[in-house]
Tab-separated table of C-alpha atoms in Angstrom:
chain	number	residue	atom	x	y	z
G	20	UNK	CA	-15.864	30.000	-29.767
G	21	UNK	CA	-15.948	26.362	-28.616
G	22	UNK	CA	-14.365	25.273	-31.907
G	23	UNK	CA	-11.559	27.782	-31.381
G	24	UNK	CA	-10.908	26.477	-27.874
G	25	UNK	CA	-10.943	22.914	-29.183
G	26	UNK	CA	-8.472	23.709	-31.996
G	27	UNK	CA	-6.100	25.504	-29.620
G	28	UNK	CA	-6.288	22.602	-27.178
G	29	UNK	CA	-5.448	20.091	-29.934
G	30	UNK	CA	-2.431	22.168	-30.980
G	31	UNK	CA	-1.152	22.224	-27.391
G	32	UNK	CA	-1.510	18.426	-27.055
G	33	UNK	CA	0.341	17.798	-30.339
G	34	UNK	CA	3.089	20.219	-29.349
G	35	UNK	CA	3.529	18.571	-25.946
G	36	UNK	CA	3.574	15.037	-27.384
G	37	UNK	CA	6.142	15.966	-30.023
G	38	UNK	CA	8.333	17.638	-27.426
G	39	UNK	CA	8.489	14.585	-25.112
G	40	UNK	CA	12.122	13.602	-24.748
G	41	UNK	CA	13.936	10.537	-23.502
G	42	UNK	CA	14.771	11.406	-19.962
G	43	UNK	CA	17.594	10.698	-17.599
G	44	UNK	CA	17.276	10.827	-13.859
G	45	UNK	CA	19.634	11.959	-11.181
G	46	UNK	CA	20.251	9.380	-8.466
G	47	UNK	CA	19.172	11.876	-5.786
G	48	UNK	CA	15.631	11.866	-7.208
G	49	UNK	CA	15.473	8.238	-8.368
G	50	UNK	CA	16.583	6.808	-5.032
G	51	UNK	CA	13.721	7.291	-2.563
G	52	UNK	CA	14.179	8.150	1.090
G	53	UNK	CA	13.630	5.029	3.186
G	54	UNK	CA	12.304	5.536	6.686
G	55	UNK	CA	10.674	3.694	9.536
G	56	UNK	CA	7.119	4.534	10.570
G	57	UNK	CA	8.186	6.616	13.566
G	58	UNK	CA	10.494	8.689	11.336
G	59	UNK	CA	7.651	10.135	9.232
G	60	UNK	CA	7.620	13.914	9.748
G	61	UNK	CA	4.081	15.179	10.361
G	62	UNK	CA	5.287	18.729	11.006
G	63	UNK	CA	6.130	19.499	7.373
G	64	UNK	CA	4.120	22.203	5.586
G	65	UNK	CA	2.801	19.601	3.108
G	66	UNK	CA	0.362	17.197	4.724
G	67	UNK	CA	1.347	13.532	4.798
G	68	UNK	CA	-0.539	11.335	2.307
G	69	UNK	CA	0.109	7.605	2.494
G	70	UNK	CA	-1.014	5.314	-0.340
G	71	UNK	CA	-0.805	1.542	-0.530
G	72	UNK	CA	-2.690	-1.281	-2.179
G	73	UNK	CA	-3.060	-5.047	-2.335
G	74	UNK	CA	-4.201	-7.243	-5.205
G	75	UNK	CA	-7.319	-9.425	-4.879
G	76	UNK	CA	-5.640	-12.439	-6.475
G	77	UNK	CA	-6.894	-14.638	-3.639
G	78	UNK	CA	-10.056	-14.716	-1.538
G	79	UNK	CA	-8.128	-14.463	1.732
G	80	UNK	CA	-4.996	-12.769	2.977
G	81	UNK	CA	-2.374	-15.003	4.521
G	82	UNK	CA	-0.245	-14.806	7.641
G	83	UNK	CA	2.628	-13.182	5.737
G	84	UNK	CA	0.304	-10.372	4.574
G	85	UNK	CA	-0.967	-9.837	8.114
G	86	UNK	CA	2.416	-9.802	9.840
G	87	UNK	CA	4.018	-7.832	7.001
G	88	UNK	CA	2.060	-5.254	5.001
G	89	UNK	CA	-1.097	-5.296	7.120
G	90	UNK	CA	0.792	-4.973	10.397
G	91	UNK	CA	2.603	-1.991	8.907
G	92	UNK	CA	-0.674	-0.433	7.717
G	93	UNK	CA	-2.251	-0.713	11.163
G	94	UNK	CA	0.713	1.052	12.763
G	95	UNK	CA	0.532	3.818	10.134
G	96	UNK	CA	-3.232	4.108	10.693
G	97	UNK	CA	-2.649	4.646	14.430
G	98	UNK	CA	0.092	7.202	13.806
G	99	UNK	CA	-1.863	9.238	11.231
G	100	UNK	CA	-4.961	9.217	13.478
G	101	UNK	CA	-2.885	10.329	16.467
G	102	UNK	CA	-1.315	13.253	14.568
G	103	UNK	CA	-4.642	14.373	13.085
G	104	UNK	CA	-6.181	14.323	16.562
G	105	UNK	CA	-3.306	16.312	18.060
G	106	UNK	CA	-3.533	18.953	15.310
G	107	UNK	CA	-7.309	19.191	15.743
G	108	UNK	CA	-6.925	19.664	19.511
G	109	UNK	CA	-4.278	22.353	18.910
G	110	UNK	CA	-6.605	24.094	16.474
G	111	UNK	CA	-9.519	23.993	18.920
G	112	UNK	CA	-7.324	25.194	21.778
G	113	UNK	CA	-5.969	28.093	19.706
G	114	UNK	CA	-9.458	29.035	18.498
G	115	UNK	CA	-10.751	28.991	22.066
G	116	UNK	CA	-7.816	31.091	23.265
G	117	UNK	CA	-8.319	33.575	20.437
G	118	UNK	CA	-12.044	33.850	21.190
G	119	UNK	CA	-11.557	34.534	24.899
G	120	UNK	CA	-8.774	36.986	24.184
G	121	UNK	CA	-10.924	38.992	21.752
G	122	UNK	CA	-13.835	39.192	24.186
G	123	UNK	CA	-11.826	40.116	27.304
G	124	UNK	CA	-12.440	43.834	26.967
G	125	UNK	CA	-13.297	46.349	24.286
G	126	UNK	CA	-10.442	48.625	25.364
G	127	UNK	CA	-7.858	45.998	24.508
G	128	UNK	CA	-9.296	45.199	21.090
G	129	UNK	CA	-6.174	46.119	19.139
G	130	UNK	CA	-3.984	44.068	21.493
G	131	UNK	CA	-6.404	41.193	21.284
G	132	UNK	CA	-6.411	41.376	17.506
G	133	UNK	CA	-2.628	41.245	17.444
G	134	UNK	CA	-2.595	38.247	19.795
G	135	UNK	CA	-5.197	36.462	17.694
G	136	UNK	CA	-3.199	37.064	14.540
G	137	UNK	CA	-0.053	35.755	16.201
G	138	UNK	CA	-1.684	32.562	17.480
G	139	UNK	CA	-3.421	31.846	14.186
G	140	UNK	CA	-0.162	32.075	12.238
G	141	UNK	CA	0.926	28.739	13.732
G	142	UNK	CA	-2.273	27.000	12.666
G	143	UNK	CA	-2.687	24.878	9.519
G	144	UNK	CA	-3.331	26.968	6.428
G	145	UNK	CA	-6.480	24.937	5.730
G	146	UNK	CA	-8.621	23.989	8.702
G	147	UNK	CA	-10.187	20.986	6.929
G	148	UNK	CA	-6.886	19.661	5.554
G	149	UNK	CA	-5.682	16.526	7.299
G	150	UNK	CA	-3.042	13.857	6.874
G	151	UNK	CA	-4.543	11.184	4.631
G	152	UNK	CA	-4.310	7.420	4.570
G	153	UNK	CA	-5.493	5.778	1.331
G	154	UNK	CA	-5.705	1.993	1.027
G	155	UNK	CA	-6.891	0.412	-2.201
G	156	UNK	CA	-7.799	-3.053	-3.394
G	157	UNK	CA	-5.984	-2.810	-6.705
G	158	UNK	CA	-8.273	-4.953	-8.866
G	159	UNK	CA	-7.103	-3.423	-12.164
G	160	UNK	CA	-3.650	-4.867	-11.496
G	161	UNK	CA	-5.214	-8.314	-11.147
G	162	UNK	CA	-6.358	-8.238	-14.773
G	163	UNK	CA	-2.813	-9.311	-15.684
G	164	UNK	CA	-3.751	-12.652	-14.048
G	165	UNK	CA	-6.866	-13.310	-16.138
G	166	UNK	CA	-5.526	-16.707	-17.232
G	167	UNK	CA	-5.681	-17.941	-13.641
G	168	UNK	CA	-8.494	-15.719	-12.341
G	169	UNK	CA	-12.023	-15.725	-13.774
G	170	UNK	CA	-14.189	-12.549	-13.797
G	171	UNK	CA	-16.456	-14.107	-11.159
G	172	UNK	CA	-13.475	-14.927	-8.932
G	173	UNK	CA	-12.011	-11.420	-9.305
G	174	UNK	CA	-15.264	-9.780	-8.261
G	175	UNK	CA	-15.727	-12.183	-5.344
G	176	UNK	CA	-12.101	-11.802	-4.237
G	177	UNK	CA	-12.413	-8.000	-4.204
G	178	UNK	CA	-15.184	-8.184	-1.597
G	179	UNK	CA	-13.331	-10.909	0.311
G	180	UNK	CA	-10.112	-8.876	0.511
G	181	UNK	CA	-12.117	-5.849	1.716
G	182	UNK	CA	-13.565	-8.101	4.441
G	183	UNK	CA	-10.050	-9.214	5.380
G	184	UNK	CA	-8.895	-5.569	5.583
G	185	UNK	CA	-11.752	-4.672	7.904
G	186	UNK	CA	-11.350	-7.793	10.038
G	187	UNK	CA	-7.647	-7.057	10.544
G	188	UNK	CA	-8.478	-3.608	11.919
G	189	UNK	CA	-8.528	-1.192	8.976
G	190	UNK	CA	-11.039	1.463	10.070
G	191	UNK	CA	-13.032	3.197	7.283
G	192	UNK	CA	-13.543	6.150	9.642
G	193	UNK	CA	-9.777	6.730	9.644
G	194	UNK	CA	-8.843	5.451	6.190
G	195	UNK	CA	-10.088	5.918	2.621
G	196	UNK	CA	-10.754	2.295	1.623
G	197	UNK	CA	-11.905	1.522	-1.918
G	198	UNK	CA	-11.329	-0.732	-4.902
G	199	UNK	CA	-9.226	0.792	-7.657
G	200	UNK	CA	-11.592	0.231	-10.612
G	201	UNK	CA	-14.265	2.442	-8.992
G	202	UNK	CA	-11.999	5.457	-9.572
G	203	UNK	CA	-11.632	5.942	-13.373
G	204	UNK	CA	-8.914	8.561	-12.917
G	205	UNK	CA	-6.394	5.754	-12.236
G	206	UNK	CA	-6.758	4.554	-15.840
G	207	UNK	CA	-6.777	8.079	-17.301
G	208	UNK	CA	-3.562	9.075	-15.551
G	209	UNK	CA	-1.969	5.766	-16.552
G	210	UNK	CA	-2.424	6.648	-20.236
G	211	UNK	CA	-0.969	10.120	-19.745
G	212	UNK	CA	2.075	8.652	-17.968
G	213	UNK	CA	2.413	5.876	-20.579
G	214	UNK	CA	2.994	8.588	-23.177
G	215	UNK	CA	6.146	9.799	-21.397
G	216	UNK	CA	7.523	6.348	-20.503
G	217	UNK	CA	9.956	4.516	-22.770
G	218	UNK	CA	9.560	0.875	-23.791
G	219	UNK	CA	13.162	0.131	-22.813
G	220	UNK	CA	12.538	1.435	-19.299
G	221	UNK	CA	9.552	-0.879	-18.850
G	222	UNK	CA	11.147	-3.943	-20.426
G	223	UNK	CA	14.112	-3.657	-18.049
G	224	UNK	CA	11.993	-3.810	-14.898
G	225	UNK	CA	13.122	-6.774	-12.771
G	226	UNK	CA	9.631	-8.196	-12.140
G	227	UNK	CA	8.764	-8.013	-15.849
G	228	UNK	CA	11.900	-9.966	-16.727
G	229	UNK	CA	11.173	-12.589	-14.067
G	230	UNK	CA	7.525	-13.059	-15.081
G	231	UNK	CA	8.346	-13.345	-18.788
G	232	UNK	CA	11.284	-15.769	-18.419
G	233	UNK	CA	9.163	-18.858	-18.938
G	234	UNK	CA	6.684	-17.256	-21.366
G	235	UNK	CA	6.930	-16.926	-25.107
G	236	UNK	CA	6.702	-13.405	-26.516
G	237	UNK	CA	3.235	-13.913	-28.017
G	238	UNK	CA	1.710	-14.667	-24.604
G	239	UNK	CA	3.110	-11.569	-22.833
G	240	UNK	CA	0.427	-8.883	-22.512
G	241	UNK	CA	0.946	-5.151	-22.737
G	242	UNK	CA	-0.736	-4.969	-19.328
G	243	UNK	CA	2.141	-6.899	-17.784
G	244	UNK	CA	4.638	-4.575	-19.481
G	245	UNK	CA	2.931	-1.341	-18.397
G	246	UNK	CA	1.981	-2.643	-14.935
G	247	UNK	CA	4.532	-0.295	-13.247
G	248	UNK	CA	2.944	2.725	-14.962
G	249	UNK	CA	-0.432	1.907	-13.427
G	250	UNK	CA	1.288	1.488	-10.076
G	251	UNK	CA	2.920	4.902	-10.498
G	252	UNK	CA	-0.449	6.419	-11.428
G	253	UNK	CA	-2.001	4.915	-8.273
G	254	UNK	CA	0.568	6.735	-6.160
G	255	UNK	CA	0.891	10.028	-8.042
G	256	UNK	CA	-2.868	10.499	-8.544
G	257	UNK	CA	-3.239	11.242	-4.824
G	258	UNK	CA	0.067	13.133	-4.626
G	259	UNK	CA	1.214	10.557	-2.085
G	260	UNK	CA	4.188	11.579	0.021
G	261	UNK	CA	4.828	8.141	1.524
G	262	UNK	CA	4.326	4.562	0.339
G	263	UNK	CA	4.790	1.469	2.540
G	264	UNK	CA	6.398	-1.209	0.351
G	265	UNK	CA	8.520	-4.318	0.771
G	266	UNK	CA	12.020	-4.847	-0.566
G	267	UNK	CA	10.698	-6.435	-3.783
G	268	UNK	CA	8.758	-3.263	-4.659
G	269	UNK	CA	11.563	-0.724	-4.168
G	270	UNK	CA	12.347	-0.569	-7.903
G	271	UNK	CA	8.704	0.282	-8.639
G	272	UNK	CA	8.847	3.277	-6.318
G	273	UNK	CA	12.104	4.406	-7.924
G	274	UNK	CA	10.289	4.106	-11.244
G	275	UNK	CA	7.411	6.220	-9.884
G	276	UNK	CA	9.853	8.962	-8.936
G	277	UNK	CA	11.414	8.689	-12.420
G	278	UNK	CA	8.013	9.250	-14.029
G	279	UNK	CA	7.259	12.198	-11.746
G	280	UNK	CA	10.558	13.783	-12.759
G	281	UNK	CA	9.885	13.089	-16.454
G	282	UNK	CA	6.464	14.718	-16.152
G	283	UNK	CA	7.982	17.801	-14.520
G	284	UNK	CA	10.697	17.997	-17.154
G	285	UNK	CA	8.416	17.537	-20.157
G	286	UNK	CA	5.626	19.847	-19.055
G	287	UNK	CA	7.739	22.409	-17.164
G	288	UNK	CA	5.527	22.134	-14.092
G	289	UNK	CA	6.385	20.590	-10.737
G	290	UNK	CA	3.126	19.018	-9.556
G	291	UNK	CA	3.912	15.661	-7.949
G	292	UNK	CA	5.823	15.151	-4.714
G	293	UNK	CA	8.578	12.526	-4.837
G	294	UNK	CA	7.252	9.795	-2.527
G	295	UNK	CA	9.372	8.214	0.191
G	296	UNK	CA	9.340	4.578	1.302
G	297	UNK	CA	8.018	3.545	4.695
G	298	UNK	CA	9.891	0.330	5.446
G	299	UNK	CA	8.247	-2.523	7.299
G	300	UNK	CA	9.085	-2.833	10.979
G	301	UNK	CA	8.659	-6.572	10.700
G	302	UNK	CA	12.091	-7.930	11.541
G	303	UNK	CA	11.912	-11.080	9.381
G	304	UNK	CA	10.144	-11.947	6.127
G	305	UNK	CA	7.534	-14.680	6.383
G	306	UNK	CA	8.401	-17.524	4.029
G	307	UNK	CA	6.573	-20.568	2.654
G	308	UNK	CA	5.807	-23.378	5.093
G	309	UNK	CA	7.026	-25.827	2.432
G	310	UNK	CA	10.187	-23.988	1.372
G	311	UNK	CA	11.858	-21.535	3.743
G	312	UNK	CA	13.737	-19.957	0.830
G	313	UNK	CA	10.565	-18.733	-0.900
G	314	UNK	CA	8.256	-15.952	0.225
G	315	UNK	CA	4.812	-17.016	1.509
G	316	UNK	CA	2.520	-16.256	-1.406
G	317	UNK	CA	-1.166	-16.281	-2.380
G	318	UNK	CA	-0.174	-17.504	-5.847
G	319	UNK	CA	1.502	-20.688	-4.576
G	320	UNK	CA	-0.664	-23.608	-5.794
G	321	UNK	CA	-0.101	-25.499	-2.544
G	322	UNK	CA	-2.525	-24.523	0.242
G	323	UNK	CA	-0.137	-26.058	2.805
G	324	UNK	CA	2.487	-23.424	1.923
G	325	UNK	CA	0.604	-20.691	3.791
G	326	UNK	CA	-1.703	-19.953	6.714
G	327	UNK	CA	-4.822	-18.114	5.496
G	328	UNK	CA	-6.660	-15.736	7.815
G	329	UNK	CA	-9.801	-17.820	7.233
G	330	UNK	CA	-8.186	-21.119	8.291
G	331	UNK	CA	-9.817	-22.953	11.193
G	332	UNK	CA	-7.799	-23.880	14.278
G	333	UNK	CA	-7.598	-27.480	13.065
G	334	UNK	CA	-6.387	-26.399	9.624
G	335	UNK	CA	-3.677	-24.253	11.213
G	336	UNK	CA	-2.502	-27.136	13.417
G	337	UNK	CA	-2.414	-29.512	10.433
G	338	UNK	CA	-0.486	-27.068	8.210
G	339	UNK	CA	2.101	-26.424	10.937
G	340	UNK	CA	2.357	-30.156	11.620
G	341	UNK	CA	3.096	-30.719	7.911
G	342	UNK	CA	5.440	-27.723	7.604
G	343	UNK	CA	8.930	-28.538	6.394
G	344	UNK	CA	11.807	-28.726	8.879
G	345	UNK	CA	15.079	-30.703	8.726
G	346	UNK	CA	16.812	-33.677	10.343
G	347	UNK	CA	19.064	-31.626	12.640
G	348	UNK	CA	18.262	-32.069	16.342
G	349	UNK	CA	17.361	-28.886	18.246
G	350	UNK	CA	15.762	-25.571	17.307
G	351	UNK	CA	18.258	-22.957	16.094
G	352	UNK	CA	18.039	-19.843	13.939
G	353	UNK	CA	20.260	-20.208	10.879
G	354	UNK	CA	18.569	-18.861	7.697
G	355	UNK	CA	21.411	-19.985	5.416
G	356	UNK	CA	21.811	-23.602	6.547
G	357	UNK	CA	18.402	-24.145	8.180
G	358	UNK	CA	15.931	-21.943	6.229
G	359	UNK	CA	12.805	-23.952	7.117
G	360	UNK	CA	13.168	-24.110	10.889
G	361	UNK	CA	14.441	-20.505	10.875
G	362	UNK	CA	11.248	-19.421	9.104
G	363	UNK	CA	9.122	-21.172	11.736
G	364	UNK	CA	11.133	-19.426	14.459
G	365	UNK	CA	10.476	-16.069	12.776
G	366	UNK	CA	6.733	-16.772	12.685
G	367	UNK	CA	6.769	-17.881	16.327
G	368	UNK	CA	8.585	-14.695	17.331
G	369	UNK	CA	6.227	-12.415	15.377
G	370	UNK	CA	3.061	-14.082	16.701
G	371	UNK	CA	4.161	-14.546	20.316
G	372	UNK	CA	6.169	-11.351	20.796
G	373	UNK	CA	9.078	-13.388	22.165
G	374	UNK	CA	12.536	-12.598	20.699
G	375	UNK	CA	14.062	-15.340	18.538
G	376	UNK	CA	17.081	-15.651	20.830
G	377	UNK	CA	14.779	-16.474	23.762
G	378	UNK	CA	12.812	-19.010	21.718
G	379	UNK	CA	16.054	-20.708	20.695
G	380	UNK	CA	17.044	-20.999	24.325
G	381	UNK	CA	13.646	-22.377	25.360
G	382	UNK	CA	13.392	-25.013	22.608
G	383	UNK	CA	17.050	-25.874	21.931
G	384	UNK	CA	16.758	-29.365	23.467
G	385	UNK	CA	13.128	-30.018	22.547
G	386	UNK	CA	11.628	-31.880	19.616
G	387	UNK	CA	10.169	-30.275	16.525
G	388	UNK	CA	6.704	-31.520	17.511
G	389	UNK	CA	6.779	-29.658	20.845
G	390	UNK	CA	7.971	-26.477	19.130
G	391	UNK	CA	5.302	-26.825	16.436
G	392	UNK	CA	2.603	-27.161	19.092
G	393	UNK	CA	3.750	-23.870	20.627
G	394	UNK	CA	3.855	-22.268	17.170
G	395	UNK	CA	0.330	-23.449	16.309
G	396	UNK	CA	-1.086	-22.012	19.521
G	397	UNK	CA	0.678	-18.677	18.951
G	398	UNK	CA	-0.738	-18.384	15.428
G	399	UNK	CA	-4.254	-19.389	16.530
G	400	UNK	CA	-4.180	-16.711	19.234
G	401	UNK	CA	-3.575	-14.104	16.504
G	402	UNK	CA	-5.821	-15.507	13.768
G	403	UNK	CA	-8.881	-16.603	15.775
G	404	UNK	CA	-10.305	-13.109	16.537
G	405	UNK	CA	-9.679	-12.013	12.931
G	406	UNK	CA	-11.506	-15.068	11.629
G	407	UNK	CA	-14.519	-14.243	13.834
G	408	UNK	CA	-14.670	-10.725	12.363
G	409	UNK	CA	-14.359	-12.156	8.846
G	410	UNK	CA	-17.398	-14.338	9.569
G	411	UNK	CA	-19.292	-11.261	10.781
G	412	UNK	CA	-18.600	-9.225	7.639
G	413	UNK	CA	-19.336	-12.211	5.392
G	414	UNK	CA	-22.780	-12.301	6.998
G	415	UNK	CA	-23.193	-8.568	6.258
G	416	UNK	CA	-22.068	-8.109	2.616
G	417	UNK	CA	-24.123	-4.924	2.125
G	418	UNK	CA	-22.147	-3.232	4.911
G	419	UNK	CA	-18.898	-4.053	3.080
G	420	UNK	CA	-20.231	-2.812	-0.281
G	421	UNK	CA	-21.390	0.429	1.348
G	422	UNK	CA	-17.952	0.954	2.898
G	423	UNK	CA	-16.267	0.516	-0.522
G	424	UNK	CA	-18.801	2.844	-2.161
G	425	UNK	CA	-18.236	5.571	0.455
G	426	UNK	CA	-14.476	5.120	0.137
G	427	UNK	CA	-14.634	5.423	-3.652
G	428	UNK	CA	-16.633	8.658	-3.356
G	429	UNK	CA	-13.900	10.146	-1.152
G	430	UNK	CA	-11.154	8.843	-3.443
G	431	UNK	CA	-12.899	10.151	-6.578
G	432	UNK	CA	-13.174	13.610	-5.046
G	433	UNK	CA	-9.395	13.809	-4.499
G	434	UNK	CA	-8.497	12.002	-7.735
G	435	UNK	CA	-10.716	14.083	-10.030
G	436	UNK	CA	-9.452	17.355	-8.585
G	437	UNK	CA	-5.836	16.332	-9.151
G	438	UNK	CA	-6.543	14.832	-12.583
G	439	UNK	CA	-8.175	18.064	-13.781
G	440	UNK	CA	-5.042	19.985	-12.800
G	441	UNK	CA	-2.915	17.387	-14.620
G	442	UNK	CA	-5.093	17.756	-17.734
G	443	UNK	CA	-4.578	21.518	-17.618
G	444	UNK	CA	-0.815	21.009	-17.386
G	445	UNK	CA	-0.625	18.634	-20.369
G	446	UNK	CA	-3.140	20.554	-22.462
G	447	UNK	CA	-6.200	18.297	-22.409
G	448	UNK	CA	-9.489	20.152	-22.862
G	449	UNK	CA	-12.081	19.207	-20.246
């Protein structure tokens, strides 16, 4: 009997693989909806699931991460928590109302039953189903950087980035926080999706072209080529409805929607939602302290190009003191002609909460040194409490490991359930 099942399963797999076609995508599906955080609709029948991740390519997040992606994550965390709480209160209120109505009198039992049925119809179909927020330290993605990152560094950085998450305010009671490699289903789904993704599609990805410009063909790994497929698997594995990404990652989300459509077309089964983009509410991108035209980055070899969340107050003051400006007198916001001073104005605005136009007015006749002193103090006010929490978690590494373990257990539960359904759809015996 088992042999018969096995043979039938093999035939289904072969049939499905042979029937995979090159696919085209309609622009309506490829182009994702882009919305601000407050535009996310929590009243839809399908519960909101938000997925995002960050690579552990460095031991510490920098100011750009905190003001950009992390700031966005914290706002989403608050919003998801608020909506889950409101739905839970509504559920409890309706249950309480139904209970008192049914016990009011035996003579009105049929009326009470009708009222109970009516009130329960507006409740969630699954009492334990909630909006989900899933944040991952995507360590598998970092394996494409093995030339610059040793195994020991990768493992250490994974714990360090988790510490940074927690110190910034990510709450494991509200969020599923885990490192990607502790959930094997990410790799399994990646292979399944690889089998319906064309080489030409991958080789035309903008980031792949940029990263391979200066490399000879022999040094380009398959991991770098299929990186977007793993990213798509990260998102689709949890049936994510929303993904917070920056402008440079928009093509990857379009690619994810392409793969979802290809899967539906090839296997005649609509399983994945088409995820939408949650755009950052950060008004300006945070650029390098040494070149206002380049994004602040963990991969920049110069430590003075960025403010790390672990920097001391003195290190922050020194980095701002050494930050690049220009010879023009006065502080004005002009990203085209004055990218460096404009970047510092953006940072000052984000960290102080003061609009750029007001900062321009306040410092228009003052020296760069006076403005930089204000900027340093604004950054320190933001970074100092985070640094203290980082020190706390660094002194309690077991607590951090336990949080990642608990998060991976929750993630595995969701991932394995979805992966089993995917295996059934494609014909894999399990």
